[in-house]
XYZ file of C-alpha atoms in Angstrom:
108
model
C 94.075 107.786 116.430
C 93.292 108.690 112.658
C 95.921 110.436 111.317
C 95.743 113.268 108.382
C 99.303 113.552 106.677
C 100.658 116.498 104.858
C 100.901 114.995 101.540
C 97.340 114.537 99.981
C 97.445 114.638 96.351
C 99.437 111.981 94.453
C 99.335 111.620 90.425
C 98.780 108.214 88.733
C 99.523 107.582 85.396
C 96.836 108.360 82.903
C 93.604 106.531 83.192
C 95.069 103.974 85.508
C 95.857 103.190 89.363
C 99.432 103.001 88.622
C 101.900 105.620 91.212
C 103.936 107.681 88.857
C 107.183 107.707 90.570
C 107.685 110.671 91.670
C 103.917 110.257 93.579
C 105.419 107.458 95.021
C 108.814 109.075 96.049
C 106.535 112.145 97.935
C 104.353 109.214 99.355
C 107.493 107.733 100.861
C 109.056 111.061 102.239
C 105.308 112.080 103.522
C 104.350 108.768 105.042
C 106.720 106.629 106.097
C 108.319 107.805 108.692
C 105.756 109.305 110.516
C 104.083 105.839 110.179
C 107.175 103.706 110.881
C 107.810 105.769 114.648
C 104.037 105.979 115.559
C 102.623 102.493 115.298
C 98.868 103.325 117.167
C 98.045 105.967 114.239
C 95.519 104.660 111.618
C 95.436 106.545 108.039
C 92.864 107.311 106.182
C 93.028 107.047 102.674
C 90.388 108.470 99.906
C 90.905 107.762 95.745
C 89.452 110.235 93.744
C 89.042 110.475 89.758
C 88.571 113.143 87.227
C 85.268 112.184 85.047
C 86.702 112.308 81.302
C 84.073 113.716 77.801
C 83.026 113.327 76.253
C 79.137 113.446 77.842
C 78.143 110.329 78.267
C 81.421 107.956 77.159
C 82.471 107.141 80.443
C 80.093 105.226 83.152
C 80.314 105.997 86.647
C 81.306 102.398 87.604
C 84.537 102.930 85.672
C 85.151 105.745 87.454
C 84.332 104.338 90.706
C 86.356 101.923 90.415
C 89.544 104.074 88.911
C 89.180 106.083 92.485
C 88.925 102.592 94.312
C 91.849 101.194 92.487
C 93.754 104.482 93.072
C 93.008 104.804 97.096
C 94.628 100.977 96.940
C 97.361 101.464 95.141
C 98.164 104.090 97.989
C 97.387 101.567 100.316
C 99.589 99.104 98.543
C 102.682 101.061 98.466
C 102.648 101.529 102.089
C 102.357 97.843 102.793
C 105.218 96.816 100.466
C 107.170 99.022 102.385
C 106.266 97.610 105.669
C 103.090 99.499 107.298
C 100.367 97.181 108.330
C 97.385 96.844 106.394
C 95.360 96.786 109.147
C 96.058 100.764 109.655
C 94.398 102.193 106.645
C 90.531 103.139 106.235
C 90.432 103.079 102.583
C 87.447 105.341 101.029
C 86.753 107.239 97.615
C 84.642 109.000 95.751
C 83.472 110.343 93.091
C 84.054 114.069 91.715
C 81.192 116.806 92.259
C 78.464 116.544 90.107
C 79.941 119.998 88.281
C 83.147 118.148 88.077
C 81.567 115.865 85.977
C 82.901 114.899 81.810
C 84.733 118.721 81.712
C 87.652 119.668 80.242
C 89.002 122.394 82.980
C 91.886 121.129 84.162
C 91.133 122.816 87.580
C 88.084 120.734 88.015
C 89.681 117.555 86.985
């Protein structure tokens, strides 16, 4: 079973993979018990990252890998607090194309 959670945004500090705490507090509260009492559900787990300007000064690699990096530290979290690696699909991706090196905040 592939389970989708109720928590599914968490913030990172700036331009890194790093949980801010307060991420990692909801992550706890969301996850971990629901995790922790059904041991046969599998999570999957997407990292996503805004595409900073301006045009042009960012590559998509770097931003790849920020989303990558982010989906793991998720990942991570989890597993330092007990949960199995074995039970997350980890994906990400990349923003849409008009998503892309903007500074709307709603399309970050």
């Amino acid at each position: 079973m592939l389970a989708v959670l109720p928590c599914k945004r968490f913030e990172f500090q700036p331009n890194s993979s790093d949980l801010r705490s307060q991420s990692a507090k909801e992550l706890g509260d969301c996850a971990l018990n629901v995790l922790r009492q059904n041991v046969s559900i599998y999570v999957s787990v997407k990292g996503s990252s805004a595409w900073p300007v301006p045009k042009g000064s960012v590559k998509q690699a770097l931003v790849e890998d920020t989303a990558r990096l982010r989906a793991q530290a998720v990942v991570d979290y989890l597993v330092a607090q007990g949960i199995a690696k074995e039970r997350f699909v980890v994906e990400w991706t990349l923003p849409p194309v008009a998503n892309r090196e903007t500074l709307d905040a709603v399309k970050m």
